[in-house]
Amino acid sequence: MRPTILILAFLVPSGCLGAFAEDPPAPDAVQIRSWINDLANSQPKRKYSSPSDRLTVAERKSLEPVKKAYAQLSKHFVASLPYLIESLGDERFSYPSEHPSSGVFENQSVGEACQSIIEQKLLLQNPMLADHRGIAVWHSLPIDKEWYSRVKAMTLFEMQVDSLDWLLKQPPRHGVSKEKWAEKKKASEERRNIA
């Protein structure tokens, strides 16, 4: 019996051996709320004034628990979604995010982190375009309790398709040329046709 186990170990990539074990149980409400609480940064927020104003060593260190919580909430997205919705209004400081156009850090709240987790799981293709000022803009899903009551019975895939359908109905953002938006939208339409 032992040689068979050894042969399996050589045939199956090392990262896949856990696939034979049972999936871990979904996290409970206490664990999910703990992760959401961990999205709150231990450092106070500060104003960033220019692209050269970078994160300090202490700020980078304070992001470690935030990153871990963000990753866990993303990993357990379906179980976490009701609690993410519940926390959209949480104004506690979470993390600084570098703006794609200016390179200046902008402070994000716990509620904005929850919104970001939802959007990244659902709106897999969200075109970012420069507006007439040269500033990167994109669409944000209208995520709120009303939206959640409409989609909560859907599977993750159904929510992703619903989000893509929503995106395809949107006009270009203010200051973005209709031609550039149509070009980016075409790629999203192709992705939708595959679904």
PDB file of C-alpha atoms in Angstrom:
ATOM      1  CA  MET A   1       0.000   0.000   0.000  1.00  0.00           C
ATOM      2  CA  ARG A   2       2.813   2.440   0.801  1.00  0.00           C
ATOM      3  CA  PRO A   3       4.369   2.366  -2.732  1.00  0.00           C
ATOM      4  CA  THR A   4       1.034   3.444  -4.240  1.00  0.00           C
ATOM      5  CA  ILE A   5       0.958   6.501  -2.005  1.00  0.00           C
ATOM      6  CA  LEU A   6       4.503   7.380  -3.002  1.00  0.00           C
ATOM      7  CA  ILE A   7       3.671   7.008  -6.699  1.00  0.00           C
ATOM      8  CA  LEU A   8       0.669   9.301  -6.282  1.00  0.00           C
ATOM      9  CA  ALA A   9       2.872  11.863  -4.575  1.00  0.00           C
ATOM     10  CA  PHE A  10       5.164  11.915  -7.620  1.00  0.00           C
ATOM     11  CA  LEU A  11       2.316  12.070 -10.150  1.00  0.00           C
ATOM     12  CA  VAL A  12       0.338  14.844  -8.476  1.00  0.00           C
ATOM     13  CA  PRO A  13       1.901  18.327  -8.261  1.00  0.00           C
ATOM     14  CA  SER A  14       2.791  19.094  -4.654  1.00  0.00           C
ATOM     15  CA  GLY A  15       0.287  21.955  -4.380  1.00  0.00           C
ATOM     16  CA  CYS A  16      -2.557  19.634  -5.383  1.00  0.00           C
ATOM     17  CA  LEU A  17      -2.155  17.034  -2.629  1.00  0.00           C
ATOM     18  CA  GLY A  18      -4.568  19.019  -0.481  1.00  0.00           C
ATOM     19  CA  ALA A  19      -7.230  18.499  -3.147  1.00  0.00           C
ATOM     20  CA  PHE A  20      -7.811  14.994  -1.799  1.00  0.00           C
ATOM     21  CA  ALA A  21      -8.723  16.380   1.610  1.00  0.00           C
ATOM     22  CA  GLU A  22     -12.163  17.775   2.366  1.00  0.00           C
ATOM     23  CA  ASP A  23     -12.713  21.480   1.786  1.00  0.00           C
ATOM     24  CA  PRO A  24     -12.448  23.459   5.007  1.00  0.00           C
ATOM     25  CA  PRO A  25     -15.780  24.609   6.377  1.00  0.00           C
ATOM     26  CA  ALA A  26     -17.012  28.052   5.351  1.00  0.00           C
ATOM     27  CA  PRO A  27     -16.104  30.725   7.894  1.00  0.00           C
ATOM     28  CA  ASP A  28     -18.808  31.751  10.325  1.00  0.00           C
ATOM     29  CA  ALA A  29     -20.134  35.258  10.977  1.00  0.00           C
ATOM     30  CA  VAL A  30     -17.728  35.813  13.877  1.00  0.00           C
ATOM     31  CA  GLN A  31     -14.695  35.026  11.700  1.00  0.00           C
ATOM     32  CA  ILE A  32     -15.920  37.153   8.787  1.00  0.00           C
ATOM     33  CA  ARG A  33     -16.642  40.125  11.054  1.00  0.00           C
ATOM     34  CA  SER A  34     -13.175  39.685  12.551  1.00  0.00           C
ATOM     35  CA  TRP A  35     -11.618  39.922   9.078  1.00  0.00           C
ATOM     36  CA  ILE A  36     -13.688  43.036   8.331  1.00  0.00           C
ATOM     37  CA  ASN A  37     -12.474  44.524  11.603  1.00  0.00           C
ATOM     38  CA  ASP A  38      -8.908  43.693  10.533  1.00  0.00           C
ATOM     39  CA  LEU A  39      -9.427  45.854   7.435  1.00  0.00           C
ATOM     40  CA  ALA A  40      -9.179  48.828   9.816  1.00  0.00           C
ATOM     41  CA  ASN A  41      -5.587  50.043   9.846  1.00  0.00           C
ATOM     42  CA  SER A  42      -3.726  50.473  13.137  1.00  0.00           C
ATOM     43  CA  GLN A  43      -1.958  53.568  11.778  1.00  0.00           C
ATOM     44  CA  PRO A  44      -3.769  56.894  11.510  1.00  0.00           C
ATOM     45  CA  LYS A  45      -4.446  58.108   7.992  1.00  0.00           C
ATOM     46  CA  ARG A  46      -2.417  60.991   6.637  1.00  0.00           C
ATOM     47  CA  LYS A  47      -2.633  63.253   3.605  1.00  0.00           C
ATOM     48  CA  TYR A  48      -0.362  62.448   0.690  1.00  0.00           C
ATOM     49  CA  SER A  49       0.632  65.520  -1.273  1.00  0.00           C
ATOM     50  CA  SER A  50       2.591  64.317  -4.307  1.00  0.00           C
ATOM     51  CA  PRO A  51       3.717  61.180  -6.173  1.00  0.00           C
ATOM     52  CA  SER A  52       7.036  61.383  -4.326  1.00  0.00           C
ATOM     53  CA  ASP A  53       5.232  61.135  -0.963  1.00  0.00           C
ATOM     54  CA  ARG A  54       5.620  57.377  -0.421  1.00  0.00           C
ATOM     55  CA  LEU A  55       4.619  54.975   2.338  1.00  0.00           C
ATOM     56  CA  THR A  56       6.811  54.801   5.420  1.00  0.00           C
ATOM     57  CA  VAL A  57       8.139  51.542   6.869  1.00  0.00           C
ATOM     58  CA  ALA A  58       5.557  51.745   9.678  1.00  0.00           C
ATOM     59  CA  GLU A  59       2.745  52.304   7.171  1.00  0.00           C
ATOM     60  CA  ARG A  60       3.855  49.302   5.116  1.00  0.00           C
ATOM     61  CA  LYS A  61       3.992  47.143   8.258  1.00  0.00           C
ATOM     62  CA  SER A  62       0.489  48.273   9.292  1.00  0.00           C
ATOM     63  CA  LEU A  63      -0.829  47.026   5.939  1.00  0.00           C
ATOM     64  CA  GLU A  64       0.066  43.365   6.619  1.00  0.00           C
ATOM     65  CA  PRO A  65      -3.079  42.492   8.651  1.00  0.00           C
ATOM     66  CA  VAL A  66      -5.189  44.559   6.242  1.00  0.00           C
ATOM     67  CA  LYS A  67      -3.828  42.589   3.258  1.00  0.00           C
ATOM     68  CA  LYS A  68      -4.429  39.259   5.015  1.00  0.00           C
ATOM     69  CA  ALA A  69      -8.009  40.218   5.888  1.00  0.00           C
ATOM     70  CA  TYR A  70      -8.636  41.459   2.333  1.00  0.00           C
ATOM     71  CA  ALA A  71      -7.322  38.171   0.927  1.00  0.00           C
ATOM     72  CA  GLN A  72      -9.457  36.053   3.283  1.00  0.00           C
ATOM     73  CA  LEU A  73     -12.618  38.032   2.509  1.00  0.00           C
ATOM     74  CA  SER A  74     -11.897  37.655  -1.207  1.00  0.00           C
ATOM     75  CA  LYS A  75     -11.211  33.921  -0.843  1.00  0.00           C
ATOM     76  CA  HIS A  76     -14.471  33.385   1.063  1.00  0.00           C
ATOM     77  CA  PHE A  77     -16.396  35.927  -0.997  1.00  0.00           C
ATOM     78  CA  VAL A  78     -19.803  34.236  -1.184  1.00  0.00           C
ATOM     79  CA  ALA A  79     -19.960  33.683   2.579  1.00  0.00           C
ATOM     80  CA  SER A  80     -18.568  37.183   3.221  1.00  0.00           C
ATOM     81  CA  LEU A  81     -20.824  39.119   0.842  1.00  0.00           C
ATOM     82  CA  PRO A  82     -23.675  39.873   3.300  1.00  0.00           C
ATOM     83  CA  TYR A  83     -21.157  41.209   5.831  1.00  0.00           C
ATOM     84  CA  LEU A  84     -19.303  43.224   3.200  1.00  0.00           C
ATOM     85  CA  ILE A  85     -22.636  44.861   2.276  1.00  0.00           C
ATOM     86  CA  GLU A  86     -23.330  45.498   5.956  1.00  0.00           C
ATOM     87  CA  SER A  87     -19.960  47.287   6.279  1.00  0.00           C
ATOM     88  CA  LEU A  88     -20.119  49.579   3.218  1.00  0.00           C
ATOM     89  CA  GLY A  89     -20.633  52.620   5.463  1.00  0.00           C
ATOM     90  CA  ASP A  90     -17.645  51.881   7.740  1.00  0.00           C
ATOM     91  CA  GLU A  91     -15.548  55.075   7.661  1.00  0.00           C
ATOM     92  CA  ARG A  92     -12.513  53.747   9.550  1.00  0.00           C
ATOM     93  CA  PHE A  93      -9.220  54.141   7.689  1.00  0.00           C
ATOM     94  CA  SER A  94      -8.094  50.987   5.889  1.00  0.00           C
ATOM     95  CA  TYR A  95      -5.279  51.571   3.393  1.00  0.00           C
ATOM     96  CA  PRO A  96      -3.735  54.131   1.052  1.00  0.00           C
ATOM     97  CA  SER A  97      -4.230  53.357  -2.641  1.00  0.00           C
ATOM     98  CA  GLU A  98      -2.055  54.805  -5.387  1.00  0.00           C
ATOM     99  CA  HIS A  99      -4.156  56.572  -8.017  1.00  0.00           C
ATOM    100  CA  PRO A 100      -3.354  55.142 -11.483  1.00  0.00           C
ATOM    101  CA  SER A 101      -3.033  58.573 -13.151  1.00  0.00           C
ATOM    102  CA  SER A 102      -1.412  60.849 -10.614  1.00  0.00           C
ATOM    103  CA  GLY A 103       0.602  58.355  -8.569  1.00  0.00           C
ATOM    104  CA  VAL A 104      -0.609  60.131  -5.402  1.00  0.00           C
ATOM    105  CA  PHE A 105      -1.893  57.923  -2.593  1.00  0.00           C
ATOM    106  CA  GLU A 106      -5.558  58.279  -1.644  1.00  0.00           C
ATOM    107  CA  ASN A 107      -6.911  56.969   1.662  1.00  0.00           C
ATOM    108  CA  GLN A 108      -9.528  54.231   1.477  1.00  0.00           C
ATOM    109  CA  SER A 109     -11.986  53.447   4.251  1.00  0.00           C
ATOM    110  CA  VAL A 110     -13.046  49.996   5.449  1.00  0.00           C
ATOM    111  CA  GLY A 111     -16.306  50.513   3.542  1.00  0.00           C
ATOM    112  CA  GLU A 112     -14.367  51.342   0.375  1.00  0.00           C
ATOM    113  CA  ALA A 113     -12.248  48.212   0.905  1.00  0.00           C
ATOM    114  CA  CYS A 114     -15.476  46.169   1.116  1.00  0.00           C
ATOM    115  CA  GLN A 115     -16.724  47.814  -2.099  1.00  0.00           C
ATOM    116  CA  SER A 116     -13.393  47.043  -3.771  1.00  0.00           C
ATOM    117  CA  ILE A 117     -13.545  43.359  -2.784  1.00  0.00           C
ATOM    118  CA  ILE A 118     -17.055  43.087  -4.245  1.00  0.00           C
ATOM    119  CA  GLU A 119     -16.157  44.875  -7.480  1.00  0.00           C
ATOM    120  CA  GLN A 120     -12.980  42.862  -8.008  1.00  0.00           C
ATOM    121  CA  LYS A 121     -14.890  39.582  -7.615  1.00  0.00           C
ATOM    122  CA  LEU A 122     -17.849  40.599  -9.779  1.00  0.00           C
ATOM    123  CA  LEU A 123     -16.757  43.128 -12.381  1.00  0.00           C
ATOM    124  CA  LEU A 124     -13.903  41.128 -13.858  1.00  0.00           C
ATOM    125  CA  GLN A 125     -13.584  43.376 -16.891  1.00  0.00           C
ATOM    126  CA  ASN A 126     -13.897  47.049 -15.990  1.00  0.00           C
ATOM    127  CA  PRO A 127     -12.243  49.282 -18.599  1.00  0.00           C
ATOM    128  CA  MET A 128     -10.126  52.123 -17.255  1.00  0.00           C
ATOM    129  CA  LEU A 129      -9.857  55.061 -19.632  1.00  0.00           C
ATOM    130  CA  ALA A 130      -8.326  58.521 -19.468  1.00  0.00           C
ATOM    131  CA  ASP A 131     -10.835  61.365 -19.562  1.00  0.00           C
ATOM    132  CA  HIS A 132     -10.289  64.721 -21.276  1.00  0.00           C
ATOM    133  CA  ARG A 133      -8.069  65.822 -18.347  1.00  0.00           C
ATOM    134  CA  GLY A 134      -5.853  62.744 -18.665  1.00  0.00           C
ATOM    135  CA  ILE A 135      -7.211  61.283 -15.413  1.00  0.00           C
ATOM    136  CA  ALA A 136      -8.038  57.574 -15.265  1.00  0.00           C
ATOM    137  CA  VAL A 137     -11.752  56.891 -14.765  1.00  0.00           C
ATOM    138  CA  TRP A 138     -13.864  53.732 -14.638  1.00  0.00           C
ATOM    139  CA  HIS A 139     -17.393  52.662 -13.730  1.00  0.00           C
ATOM    140  CA  SER A 140     -18.311  51.562 -10.212  1.00  0.00           C
ATOM    141  CA  LEU A 141     -21.043  49.032  -9.584  1.00  0.00           C
ATOM    142  CA  PRO A 142     -24.039  50.528  -7.749  1.00  0.00           C
ATOM    143  CA  ILE A 143     -23.525  48.302  -4.726  1.00  0.00           C
ATOM    144  CA  ASP A 144     -25.943  48.855  -1.856  1.00  0.00           C
ATOM    145  CA  LYS A 145     -28.557  46.913   0.140  1.00  0.00           C
ATOM    146  CA  GLU A 146     -31.109  47.201  -2.677  1.00  0.00           C
ATOM    147  CA  TRP A 147     -28.596  45.757  -5.159  1.00  0.00           C
ATOM    148  CA  TYR A 148     -27.774  42.968  -2.709  1.00  0.00           C
ATOM    149  CA  SER A 149     -31.435  42.041  -2.215  1.00  0.00           C
ATOM    150  CA  ARG A 150     -31.708  41.633  -6.006  1.00  0.00           C
ATOM    151  CA  VAL A 151     -28.590  39.433  -6.451  1.00  0.00           C
ATOM    152  CA  LYS A 152     -28.269  37.518  -3.166  1.00  0.00           C
ATOM    153  CA  ALA A 153     -29.908  34.351  -4.514  1.00  0.00           C
ATOM    154  CA  MET A 154     -27.539  34.258  -7.520  1.00  0.00           C
ATOM    155  CA  THR A 155     -24.419  32.134  -7.786  1.00  0.00           C
ATOM    156  CA  LEU A 156     -21.079  33.916  -8.059  1.00  0.00           C
ATOM    157  CA  PHE A 157     -21.052  33.278 -11.816  1.00  0.00           C
ATOM    158  CA  GLU A 158     -24.572  34.691 -12.196  1.00  0.00           C
ATOM    159  CA  MET A 159     -23.551  37.806 -10.251  1.00  0.00           C
ATOM    160  CA  GLN A 160     -20.523  38.212 -12.535  1.00  0.00           C
ATOM    161  CA  VAL A 161     -22.719  37.946 -15.651  1.00  0.00           C
ATOM    162  CA  ASP A 162     -25.220  40.389 -14.122  1.00  0.00           C
ATOM    163  CA  SER A 163     -22.391  42.847 -13.420  1.00  0.00           C
ATOM    164  CA  LEU A 164     -21.104  42.565 -16.957  1.00  0.00           C
ATOM    165  CA  ASP A 165     -24.637  43.130 -18.304  1.00  0.00           C
ATOM    166  CA  TRP A 166     -24.846  46.260 -16.132  1.00  0.00           C
ATOM    167  CA  LEU A 167     -21.492  47.528 -17.438  1.00  0.00           C
ATOM    168  CA  LEU A 168     -22.525  47.043 -21.065  1.00  0.00           C
ATOM    169  CA  LYS A 169     -25.547  49.322 -20.517  1.00  0.00           C
ATOM    170  CA  GLN A 170     -23.411  52.202 -19.210  1.00  0.00           C
ATOM    171  CA  PRO A 171     -22.605  55.282 -21.299  1.00  0.00           C
ATOM    172  CA  PRO A 172     -19.005  56.507 -21.382  1.00  0.00           C
ATOM    173  CA  ARG A 173     -17.871  58.307 -18.238  1.00  0.00           C
ATOM    174  CA  HIS A 174     -17.914  62.115 -18.422  1.00  0.00           C
ATOM    175  CA  GLY A 175     -14.970  63.331 -20.474  1.00  0.00           C
ATOM    176  CA  VAL A 176     -14.251  59.969 -22.144  1.00  0.00           C
ATOM    177  CA  SER A 177     -14.644  59.840 -25.921  1.00  0.00           C
ATOM    178  CA  LYS A 178     -17.496  57.714 -27.238  1.00  0.00           C
ATOM    179  CA  GLU A 179     -15.082  56.018 -29.658  1.00  0.00           C
ATOM    180  CA  LYS A 180     -12.653  54.924 -26.936  1.00  0.00           C
ATOM    181  CA  TRP A 181     -15.524  53.687 -24.758  1.00  0.00           C
ATOM    182  CA  ALA A 182     -17.031  51.745 -27.708  1.00  0.00           C
ATOM    183  CA  GLU A 183     -13.651  50.119 -28.363  1.00  0.00           C
ATOM    184  CA  LYS A 184     -13.229  49.002 -24.737  1.00  0.00           C
ATOM    185  CA  LYS A 185     -16.880  47.996 -24.487  1.00  0.00           C
ATOM    186  CA  LYS A 186     -16.465  45.688 -27.488  1.00  0.00           C
ATOM    187  CA  ALA A 187     -13.955  43.549 -25.549  1.00  0.00           C
ATOM    188  CA  SER A 188     -16.443  43.304 -22.674  1.00  0.00           C
ATOM    189  CA  GLU A 189     -19.222  42.329 -25.105  1.00  0.00           C
ATOM    190  CA  GLU A 190     -17.026  39.540 -26.485  1.00  0.00           C
ATOM    191  CA  ARG A 191     -16.426  38.275 -22.972  1.00  0.00           C
ATOM    192  CA  ARG A 192     -20.172  38.401 -22.283  1.00  0.00           C
ATOM    193  CA  ASN A 193     -20.917  36.378 -25.440  1.00  0.00           C
ATOM    194  CA  ILE A 194     -18.645  33.606 -24.141  1.00  0.00           C
ATOM    195  CA  ALA A 195     -20.571  33.472 -20.839  1.00  0.00           C
TER     196      ALA A 195
END
